XYZ file of C-alpha atoms in Angstrom:
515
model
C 0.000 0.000 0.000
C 2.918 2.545 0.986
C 4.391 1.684 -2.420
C 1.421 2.557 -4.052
C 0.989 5.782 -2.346
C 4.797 6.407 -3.551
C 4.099 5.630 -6.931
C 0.554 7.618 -6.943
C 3.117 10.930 -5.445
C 5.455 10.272 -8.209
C 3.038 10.619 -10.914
C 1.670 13.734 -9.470
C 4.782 15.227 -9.220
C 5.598 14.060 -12.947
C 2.480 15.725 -13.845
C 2.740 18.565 -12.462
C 6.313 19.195 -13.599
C 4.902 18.492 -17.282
C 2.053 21.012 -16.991
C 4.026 23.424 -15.445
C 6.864 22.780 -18.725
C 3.893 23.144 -21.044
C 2.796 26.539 -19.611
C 6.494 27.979 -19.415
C 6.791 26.593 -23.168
C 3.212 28.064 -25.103
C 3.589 29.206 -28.366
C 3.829 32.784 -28.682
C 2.160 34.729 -31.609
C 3.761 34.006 -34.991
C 6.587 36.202 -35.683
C 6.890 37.633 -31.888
C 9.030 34.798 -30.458
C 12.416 36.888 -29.858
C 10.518 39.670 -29.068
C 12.823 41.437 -25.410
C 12.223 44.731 -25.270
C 9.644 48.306 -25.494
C 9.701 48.492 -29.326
C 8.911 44.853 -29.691
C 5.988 45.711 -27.561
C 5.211 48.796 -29.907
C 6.198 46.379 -33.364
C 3.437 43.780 -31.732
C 1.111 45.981 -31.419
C 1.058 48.358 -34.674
C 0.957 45.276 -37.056
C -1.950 43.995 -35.289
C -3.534 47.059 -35.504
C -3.310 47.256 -38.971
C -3.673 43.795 -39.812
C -7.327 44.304 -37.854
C -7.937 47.479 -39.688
C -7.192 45.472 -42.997
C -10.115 42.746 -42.719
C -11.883 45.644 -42.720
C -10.821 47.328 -45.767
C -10.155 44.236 -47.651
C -14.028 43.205 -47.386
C -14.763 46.957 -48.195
C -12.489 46.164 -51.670
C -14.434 42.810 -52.170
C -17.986 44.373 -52.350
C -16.989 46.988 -54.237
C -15.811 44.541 -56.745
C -19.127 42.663 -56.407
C -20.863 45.303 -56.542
C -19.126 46.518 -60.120
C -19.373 42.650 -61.349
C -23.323 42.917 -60.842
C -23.031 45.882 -62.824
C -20.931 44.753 -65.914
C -23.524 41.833 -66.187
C -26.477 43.637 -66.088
C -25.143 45.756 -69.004
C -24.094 43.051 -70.776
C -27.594 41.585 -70.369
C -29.439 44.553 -70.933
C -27.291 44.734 -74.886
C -27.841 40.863 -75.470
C -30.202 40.084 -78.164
C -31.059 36.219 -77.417
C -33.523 35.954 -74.600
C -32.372 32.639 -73.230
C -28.342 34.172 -72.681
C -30.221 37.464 -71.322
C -31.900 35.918 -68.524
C -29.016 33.711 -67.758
C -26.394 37.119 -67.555
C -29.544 38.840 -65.312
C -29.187 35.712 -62.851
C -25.511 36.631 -62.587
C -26.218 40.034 -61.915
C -28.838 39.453 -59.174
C -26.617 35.997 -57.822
C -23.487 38.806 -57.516
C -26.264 41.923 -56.105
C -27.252 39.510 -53.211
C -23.253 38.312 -52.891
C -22.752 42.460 -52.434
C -25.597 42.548 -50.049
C -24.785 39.921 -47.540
C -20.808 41.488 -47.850
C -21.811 44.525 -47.027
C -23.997 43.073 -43.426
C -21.107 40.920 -42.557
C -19.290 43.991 -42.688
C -21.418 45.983 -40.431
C -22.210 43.154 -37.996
C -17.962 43.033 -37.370
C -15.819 46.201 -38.255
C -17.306 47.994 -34.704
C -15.466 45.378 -33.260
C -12.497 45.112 -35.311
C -11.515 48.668 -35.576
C -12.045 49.283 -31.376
C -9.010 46.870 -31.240
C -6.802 48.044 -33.352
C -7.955 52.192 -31.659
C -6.716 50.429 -28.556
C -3.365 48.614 -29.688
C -2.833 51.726 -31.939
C -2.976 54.263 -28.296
C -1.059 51.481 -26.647
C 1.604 51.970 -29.426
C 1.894 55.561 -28.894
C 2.234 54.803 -25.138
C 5.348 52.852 -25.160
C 6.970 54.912 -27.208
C 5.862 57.955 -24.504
C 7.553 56.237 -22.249
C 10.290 54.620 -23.345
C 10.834 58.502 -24.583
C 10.964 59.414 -20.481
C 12.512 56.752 -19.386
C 16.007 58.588 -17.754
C 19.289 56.759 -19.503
C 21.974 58.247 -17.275
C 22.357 61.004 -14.801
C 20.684 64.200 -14.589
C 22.156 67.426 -15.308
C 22.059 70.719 -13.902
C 22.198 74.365 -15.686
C 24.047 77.656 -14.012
C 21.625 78.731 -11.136
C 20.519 82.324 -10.231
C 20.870 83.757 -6.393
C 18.818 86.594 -5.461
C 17.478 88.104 -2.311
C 13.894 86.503 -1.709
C 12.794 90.524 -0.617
C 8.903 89.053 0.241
C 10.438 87.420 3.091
C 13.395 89.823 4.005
C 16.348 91.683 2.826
C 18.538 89.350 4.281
C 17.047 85.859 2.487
C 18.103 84.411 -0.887
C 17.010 82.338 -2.903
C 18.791 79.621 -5.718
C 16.780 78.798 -8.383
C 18.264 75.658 -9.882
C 17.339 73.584 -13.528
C 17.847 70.182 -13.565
C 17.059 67.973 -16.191
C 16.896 64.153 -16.426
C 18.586 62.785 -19.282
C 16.703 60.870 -21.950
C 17.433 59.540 -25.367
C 14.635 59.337 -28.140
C 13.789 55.055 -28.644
C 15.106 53.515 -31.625
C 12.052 51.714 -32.766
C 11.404 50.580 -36.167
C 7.573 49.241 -36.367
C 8.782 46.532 -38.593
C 11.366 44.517 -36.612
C 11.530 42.665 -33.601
C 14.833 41.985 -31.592
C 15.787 44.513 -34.737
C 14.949 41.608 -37.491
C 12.329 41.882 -39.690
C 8.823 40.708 -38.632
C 5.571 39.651 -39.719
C 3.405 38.784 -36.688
C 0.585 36.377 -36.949
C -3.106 37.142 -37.742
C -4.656 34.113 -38.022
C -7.645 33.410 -35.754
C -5.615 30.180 -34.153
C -3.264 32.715 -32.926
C -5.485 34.007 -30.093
C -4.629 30.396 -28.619
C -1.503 31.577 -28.058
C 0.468 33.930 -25.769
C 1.554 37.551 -26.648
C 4.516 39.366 -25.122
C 3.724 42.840 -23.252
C 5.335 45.072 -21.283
C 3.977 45.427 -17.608
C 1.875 47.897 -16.297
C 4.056 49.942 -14.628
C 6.265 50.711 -17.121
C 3.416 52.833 -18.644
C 2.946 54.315 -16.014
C 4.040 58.206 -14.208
C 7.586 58.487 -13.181
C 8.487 59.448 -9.969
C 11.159 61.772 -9.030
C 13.178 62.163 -5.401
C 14.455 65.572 -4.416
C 16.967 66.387 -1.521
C 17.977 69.948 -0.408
C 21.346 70.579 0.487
C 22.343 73.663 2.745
C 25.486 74.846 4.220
C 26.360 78.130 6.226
C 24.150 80.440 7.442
C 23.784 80.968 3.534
C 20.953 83.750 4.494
C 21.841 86.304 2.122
C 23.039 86.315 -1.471
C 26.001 87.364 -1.370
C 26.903 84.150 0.745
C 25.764 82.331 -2.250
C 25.989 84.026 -5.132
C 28.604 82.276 -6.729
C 27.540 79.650 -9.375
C 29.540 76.454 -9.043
C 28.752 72.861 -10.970
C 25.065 73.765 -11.077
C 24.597 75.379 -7.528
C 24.722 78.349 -5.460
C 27.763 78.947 -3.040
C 30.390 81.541 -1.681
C 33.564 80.011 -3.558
C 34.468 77.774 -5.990
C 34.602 74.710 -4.758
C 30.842 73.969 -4.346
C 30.092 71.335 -2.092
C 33.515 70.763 -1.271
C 34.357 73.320 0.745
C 31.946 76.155 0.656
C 31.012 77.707 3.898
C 27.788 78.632 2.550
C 25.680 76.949 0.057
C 21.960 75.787 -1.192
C 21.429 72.750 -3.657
C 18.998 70.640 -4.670
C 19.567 66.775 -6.330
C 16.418 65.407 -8.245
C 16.864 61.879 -9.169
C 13.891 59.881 -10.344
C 12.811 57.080 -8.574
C 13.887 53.439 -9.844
C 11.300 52.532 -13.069
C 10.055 48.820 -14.415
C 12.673 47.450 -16.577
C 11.520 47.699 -19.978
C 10.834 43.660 -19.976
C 8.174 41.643 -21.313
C 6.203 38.666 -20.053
C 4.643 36.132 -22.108
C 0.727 36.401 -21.112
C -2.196 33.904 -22.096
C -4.235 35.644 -24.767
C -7.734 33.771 -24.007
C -8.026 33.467 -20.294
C -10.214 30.659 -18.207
C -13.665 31.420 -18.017
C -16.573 29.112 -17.300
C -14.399 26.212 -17.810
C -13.460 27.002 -21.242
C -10.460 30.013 -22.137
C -12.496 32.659 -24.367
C -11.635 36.098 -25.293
C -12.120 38.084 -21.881
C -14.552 41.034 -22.391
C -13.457 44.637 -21.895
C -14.202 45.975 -18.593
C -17.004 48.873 -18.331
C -14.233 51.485 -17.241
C -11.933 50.682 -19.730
C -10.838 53.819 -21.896
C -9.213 52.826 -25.537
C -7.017 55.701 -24.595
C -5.374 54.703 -21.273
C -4.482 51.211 -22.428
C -3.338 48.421 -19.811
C -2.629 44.379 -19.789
C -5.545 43.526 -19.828
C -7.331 45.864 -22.325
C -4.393 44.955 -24.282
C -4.903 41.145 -24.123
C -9.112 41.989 -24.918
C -8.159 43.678 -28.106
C -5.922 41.240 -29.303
C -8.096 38.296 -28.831
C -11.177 40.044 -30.337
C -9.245 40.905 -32.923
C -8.122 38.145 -33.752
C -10.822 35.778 -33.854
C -13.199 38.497 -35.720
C -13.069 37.499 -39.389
C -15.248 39.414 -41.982
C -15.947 36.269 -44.755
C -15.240 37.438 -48.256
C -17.780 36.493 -50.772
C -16.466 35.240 -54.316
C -16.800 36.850 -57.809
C -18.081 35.293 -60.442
C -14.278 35.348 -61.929
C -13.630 32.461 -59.568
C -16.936 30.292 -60.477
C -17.548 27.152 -63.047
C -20.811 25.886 -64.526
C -19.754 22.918 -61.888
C -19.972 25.625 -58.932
C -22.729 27.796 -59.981
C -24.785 24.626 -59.892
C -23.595 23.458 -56.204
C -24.889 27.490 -55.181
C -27.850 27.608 -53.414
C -28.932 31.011 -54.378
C -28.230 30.459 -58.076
C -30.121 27.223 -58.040
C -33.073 29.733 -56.623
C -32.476 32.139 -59.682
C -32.245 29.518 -62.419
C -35.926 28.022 -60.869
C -37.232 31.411 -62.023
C -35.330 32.336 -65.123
C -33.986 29.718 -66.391
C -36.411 27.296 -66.775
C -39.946 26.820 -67.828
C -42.342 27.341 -65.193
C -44.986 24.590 -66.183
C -41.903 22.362 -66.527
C -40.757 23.067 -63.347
C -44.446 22.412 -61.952
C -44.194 19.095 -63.720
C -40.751 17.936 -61.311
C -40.894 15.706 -58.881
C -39.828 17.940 -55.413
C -37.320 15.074 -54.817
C -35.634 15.300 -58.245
C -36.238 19.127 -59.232
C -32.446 20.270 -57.135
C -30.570 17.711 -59.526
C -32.476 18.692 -62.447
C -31.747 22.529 -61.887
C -27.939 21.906 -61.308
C -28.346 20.123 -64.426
C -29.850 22.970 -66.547
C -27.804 25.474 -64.988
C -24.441 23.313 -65.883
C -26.329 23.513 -69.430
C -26.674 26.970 -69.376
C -22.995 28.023 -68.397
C -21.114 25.063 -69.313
C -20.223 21.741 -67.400
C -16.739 21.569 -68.520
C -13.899 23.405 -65.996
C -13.166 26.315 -68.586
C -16.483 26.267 -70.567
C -17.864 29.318 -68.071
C -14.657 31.387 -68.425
C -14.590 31.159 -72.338
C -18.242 31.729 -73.118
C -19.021 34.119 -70.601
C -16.134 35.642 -68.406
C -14.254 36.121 -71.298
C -16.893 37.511 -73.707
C -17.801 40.136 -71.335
C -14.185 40.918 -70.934
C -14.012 41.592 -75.503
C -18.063 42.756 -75.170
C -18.668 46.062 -76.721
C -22.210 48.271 -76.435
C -22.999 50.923 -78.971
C -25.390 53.674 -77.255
C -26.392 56.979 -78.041
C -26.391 59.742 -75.623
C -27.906 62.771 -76.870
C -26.881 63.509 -80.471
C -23.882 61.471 -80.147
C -23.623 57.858 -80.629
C -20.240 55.978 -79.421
C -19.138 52.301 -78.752
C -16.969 51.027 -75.469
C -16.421 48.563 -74.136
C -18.628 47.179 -71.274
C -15.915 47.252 -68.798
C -14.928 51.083 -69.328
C -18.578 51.857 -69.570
C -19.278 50.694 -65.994
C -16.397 53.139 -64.606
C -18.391 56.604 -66.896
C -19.872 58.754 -64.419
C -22.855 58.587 -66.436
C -23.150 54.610 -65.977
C -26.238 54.664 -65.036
C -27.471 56.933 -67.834
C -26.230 54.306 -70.382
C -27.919 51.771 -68.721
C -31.158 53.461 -69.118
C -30.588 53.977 -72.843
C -29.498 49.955 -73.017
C -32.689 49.010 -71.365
C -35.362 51.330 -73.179
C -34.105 50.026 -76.681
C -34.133 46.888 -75.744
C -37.831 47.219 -74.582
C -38.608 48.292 -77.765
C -36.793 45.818 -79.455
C -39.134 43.668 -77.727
C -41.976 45.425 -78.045
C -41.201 45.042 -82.467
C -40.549 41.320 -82.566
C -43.936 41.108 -80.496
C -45.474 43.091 -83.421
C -44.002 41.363 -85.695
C -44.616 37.781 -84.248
C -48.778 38.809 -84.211
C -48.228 39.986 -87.638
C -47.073 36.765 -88.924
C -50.244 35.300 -86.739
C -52.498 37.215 -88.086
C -51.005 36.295 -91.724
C -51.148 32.529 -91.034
C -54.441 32.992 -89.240
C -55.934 35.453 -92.266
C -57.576 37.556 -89.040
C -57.158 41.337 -89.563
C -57.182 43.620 -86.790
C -59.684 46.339 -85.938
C -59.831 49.655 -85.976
C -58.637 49.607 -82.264
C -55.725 47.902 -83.093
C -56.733 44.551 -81.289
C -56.956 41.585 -83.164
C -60.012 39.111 -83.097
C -59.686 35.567 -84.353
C -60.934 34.961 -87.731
C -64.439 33.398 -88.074
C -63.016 30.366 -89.469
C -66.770 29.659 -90.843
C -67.386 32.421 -92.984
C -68.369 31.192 -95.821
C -66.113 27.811 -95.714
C -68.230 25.837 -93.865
C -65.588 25.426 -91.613
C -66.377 25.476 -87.404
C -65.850 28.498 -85.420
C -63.070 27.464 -83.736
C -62.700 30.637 -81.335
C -66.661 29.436 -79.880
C -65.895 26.557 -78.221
C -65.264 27.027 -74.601
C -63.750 23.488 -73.795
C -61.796 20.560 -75.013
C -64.347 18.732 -74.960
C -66.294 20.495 -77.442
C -63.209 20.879 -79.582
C -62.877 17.303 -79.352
C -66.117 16.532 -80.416
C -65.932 19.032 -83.056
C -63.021 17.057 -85.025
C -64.023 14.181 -84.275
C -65.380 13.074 -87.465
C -63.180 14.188 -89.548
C -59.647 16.541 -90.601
C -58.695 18.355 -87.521
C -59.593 22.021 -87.851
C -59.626 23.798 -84.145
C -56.578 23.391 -81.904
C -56.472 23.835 -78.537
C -53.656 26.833 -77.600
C -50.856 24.790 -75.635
C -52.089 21.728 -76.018
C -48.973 18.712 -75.015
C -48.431 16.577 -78.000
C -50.533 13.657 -76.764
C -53.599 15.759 -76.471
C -54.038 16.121 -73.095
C -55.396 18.732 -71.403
C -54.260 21.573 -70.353
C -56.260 24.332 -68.180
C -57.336 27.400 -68.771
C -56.028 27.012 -72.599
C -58.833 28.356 -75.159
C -59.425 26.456 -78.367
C -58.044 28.507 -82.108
C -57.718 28.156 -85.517
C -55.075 24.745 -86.053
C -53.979 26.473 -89.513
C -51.580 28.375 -87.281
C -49.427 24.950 -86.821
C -49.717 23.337 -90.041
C -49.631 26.302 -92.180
C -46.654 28.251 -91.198
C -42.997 27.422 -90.894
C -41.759 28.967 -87.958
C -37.710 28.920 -87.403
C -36.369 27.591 -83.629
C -35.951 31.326 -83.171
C -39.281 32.487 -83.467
C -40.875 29.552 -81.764
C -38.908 30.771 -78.289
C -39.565 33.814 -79.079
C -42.825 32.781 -78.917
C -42.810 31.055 -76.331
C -41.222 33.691 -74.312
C -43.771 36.572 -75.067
C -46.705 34.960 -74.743
């Protein structure tokens, strides 16, 4: 039993001696390892700061760019002539809008936080360099002093006003170097597991500064004292040593902190866990300290502002995996009833599928048909009397961006609004109805005269059915699928529109598309 009881005291020392090695040997910040002295303090501290101040900016940068993608594509969609490639640019644009949108939040919800650290590591910079500025570096040194008779106390008393100054020597810090190599310090959000090196408290702190008065003689008037010897005020020459009379005064500062550091945890125990600690209610970003230092670094560090992607970086393979996309190509990219028609358990493989259609499946097939094109694509516009070409990209950086958009998007409304004109003239043609007077058209009464049935008056299938029954088919019913089946809410027409015209592949999605 005693041997077990040795054994069990053995191992607990053992432990104890490696927890206590694994404590004295934590990693330190990346970069900071041989950091010793006040500038290393100040070099810690200013590239955190500004590596904190950069997540900001950087995600600033990124939805700019998304934001100026969005626009490129919805130019480029609002100058493409084939419907199908138009919607499928307009689902970039409004896939990249959102991709700006949710940038922009995770912005807001995180650079509060980010840039109150680096304000704090930023004053804590200045600080140190404060006081390493004060900090004496040898002894203190006196100017020539001035007797005089004090004459508000009497004409006998004097007085010895005396300068002394402590000597300092301006710090030789260089923001990028510690232990005077050059640094890069770790920004990583694993680094808050870490420990940083700071300088204690106290060296920040006021100095303090010991004064003792020296007197000899009676020394009550000046002209006991009014010679000036090493910084005093005497009757001879020889100062302290042997004056008979003589006032002095020795300021010395008090002994400081060494300018050392001392490796601290960054995340300290709380609740069982080590976490970021909070900043205390007092705390002033101003009047920095350990641990608003150690506060700012951790929150800093473990803040991280995600940066959306660009289209630049996508595939056809990627675009289909998106989520949002797959939500944009169920509207634009495919046929509504067809969609209807899917199966809810198939309908996310068959969108991937057409979107992979749409902007290619192969790993390059996006970048050369689209990325690439609307790097070459040119729009011609008019503004006012004048009517110029560029490029899409320089468009989208013309003050007047906007203006060109407008022009883009009111011609191609028109455009529209002409192939729809034309597309119910070449009805009407194949049809031989003839519009009124009001410029609507009515279907032709197929049995004027022809003793054919009045297609337009039957107000089912069923009738339309029964109607070619016995005999050549003559009424259609609009939309019909290819097996005959129903279709509601479809109205029965002339058939001659199918079987008499030859319309191109063009036309028919044109068709499709308008109507």
């Amino acid at each position: 039993m005693q041997h077990s009881n040795a054994a069990n005291d053995v191992g607990g020392r053992l432990l104890a001696l490696v927890l206590i090695f694994q404590t004295a040997t934590a990693d330190e910040i990346t970069g900071t390892e041989t950091a010793k002295g006040a500038c290393d303090d100040l070099t810690i501290s200013i590239q955190l700061a500004k590596s904190f101040k950069a997540k900001v900016s950087s995600a600033r940068r990124a939805a700019a760019k998304l934001q100026n993608r969005a626009f490129l594509w919805q130019i480029a969609a609002a100058s493409e002539k084939d419907n199908y490639k138009r919607r499928a640019k307009q689902a970039l644009q409004l896939l990249l809008q959102g991709r700006y949108k949710t940038q922009l939040a995770t912005i807001t919800a995180n650079e509060q936080q980010l840039e109150k650290a680096a304000q704090i590591l930023d004053a804590r910079a200045a600080s140190i360099y404060t006081a390493a500025l004060l900090q004496p570096t040898g002894s203190s040194t006196k100017t020539s002093p001035t007797a005089a008779n004090l004459g508000s106390h009497s004409t006998t008393a004097a007085t010895c006003t005396i300068t002394q100054k402590l000597t300092t020597s301006e710090p030789q810090c260089d923001e990028t170097k510690i232990n005077n190599q050059v640094a890069t310090v770790g920004t990583l959000s694993a680094e808050a597991d870490k420990q940083v090196k700071l300088l204690g408290d106290k060296y920040l702190q006021q100095l303090s500064l010991k004064t003792k008065a020296v007197s000899v003689g009676t020394a009550s008037t000046n002209t006991n004292i009014e010679t000036a010897h090493e910084g005093e005020c005497a009757n001879g020459p020889q100062g302290r040593r042997s004056t008979s009379h003589l006032l002095g005064v020795d300021i010395e500062p008090d002994a400081t902190a060494a300018p050392t550091l001392a490796a601290k945890d960054i995340k300290q125990a709380q609740s069982g866990t080590k976490q970021c600690k909070p900043y205390l209610p007092s705390d002033k970003w101003y009047a920095t300290n350990e641990q608003q230092t150690l506060s700012a670094i951790c929150a800093g560090l473990t803040t991280t502002v995600q940066e959306q992607q660009t289209d630049e970086e996508e595939t056809g393979e990627t675009l289909a995996k998106d989520s949002e996309m797959i939500k944009l190509a169920a509207q634009m990219l495919i046929d509504q009833q067809a969609l209807s028609k899917m199966a809810s358990t198939e309908r996310p493989a068959k969108i991937a599928n057409i979107i992979k259609q749409s902007y290619g499946a192969g790993p390059n097939d996006f970048k050369n048909n689209y990325l690439n094109e609307l790097d070459k694509a040119t729009v011609k516009f008019k503004i006012g009397e004048t009517e110029e070409t560029q490029s899409v990209k320089s468009i989208s950086s013309r003050l007047d961006a906007d203006v060109i958009l407008s022009y883009l998007i009111v011609r191609r409304q028109r455009n529209d609004q002409a192939a729809q004109k034309q597309l119910e003239s070449e009805k009407e043609k194949a049809t031989g109805t003839q519009p009124d007077t009001e410029n609507k058209t009515e279907e032709k009464k197929d049995g004027d005269n022809t003793g054919k049935p009045v297609c337009s008056t039957f107000q089912n299938q069923t009738a339309r059915e029964e109607e070619n029954h016995s005999g050549a088919k003559h009424c259609g019913w609009k939309g019909e699928n290819s097996d005959g089946s129903d279709k509601s809410g479809y109205k029965c027409r002339d058939s001659s529109i199918l079987v008499n015209k030859q319309f191109t592949l063009s036309e028919v999605s044109a068709f499709v598309f308008f109507v």
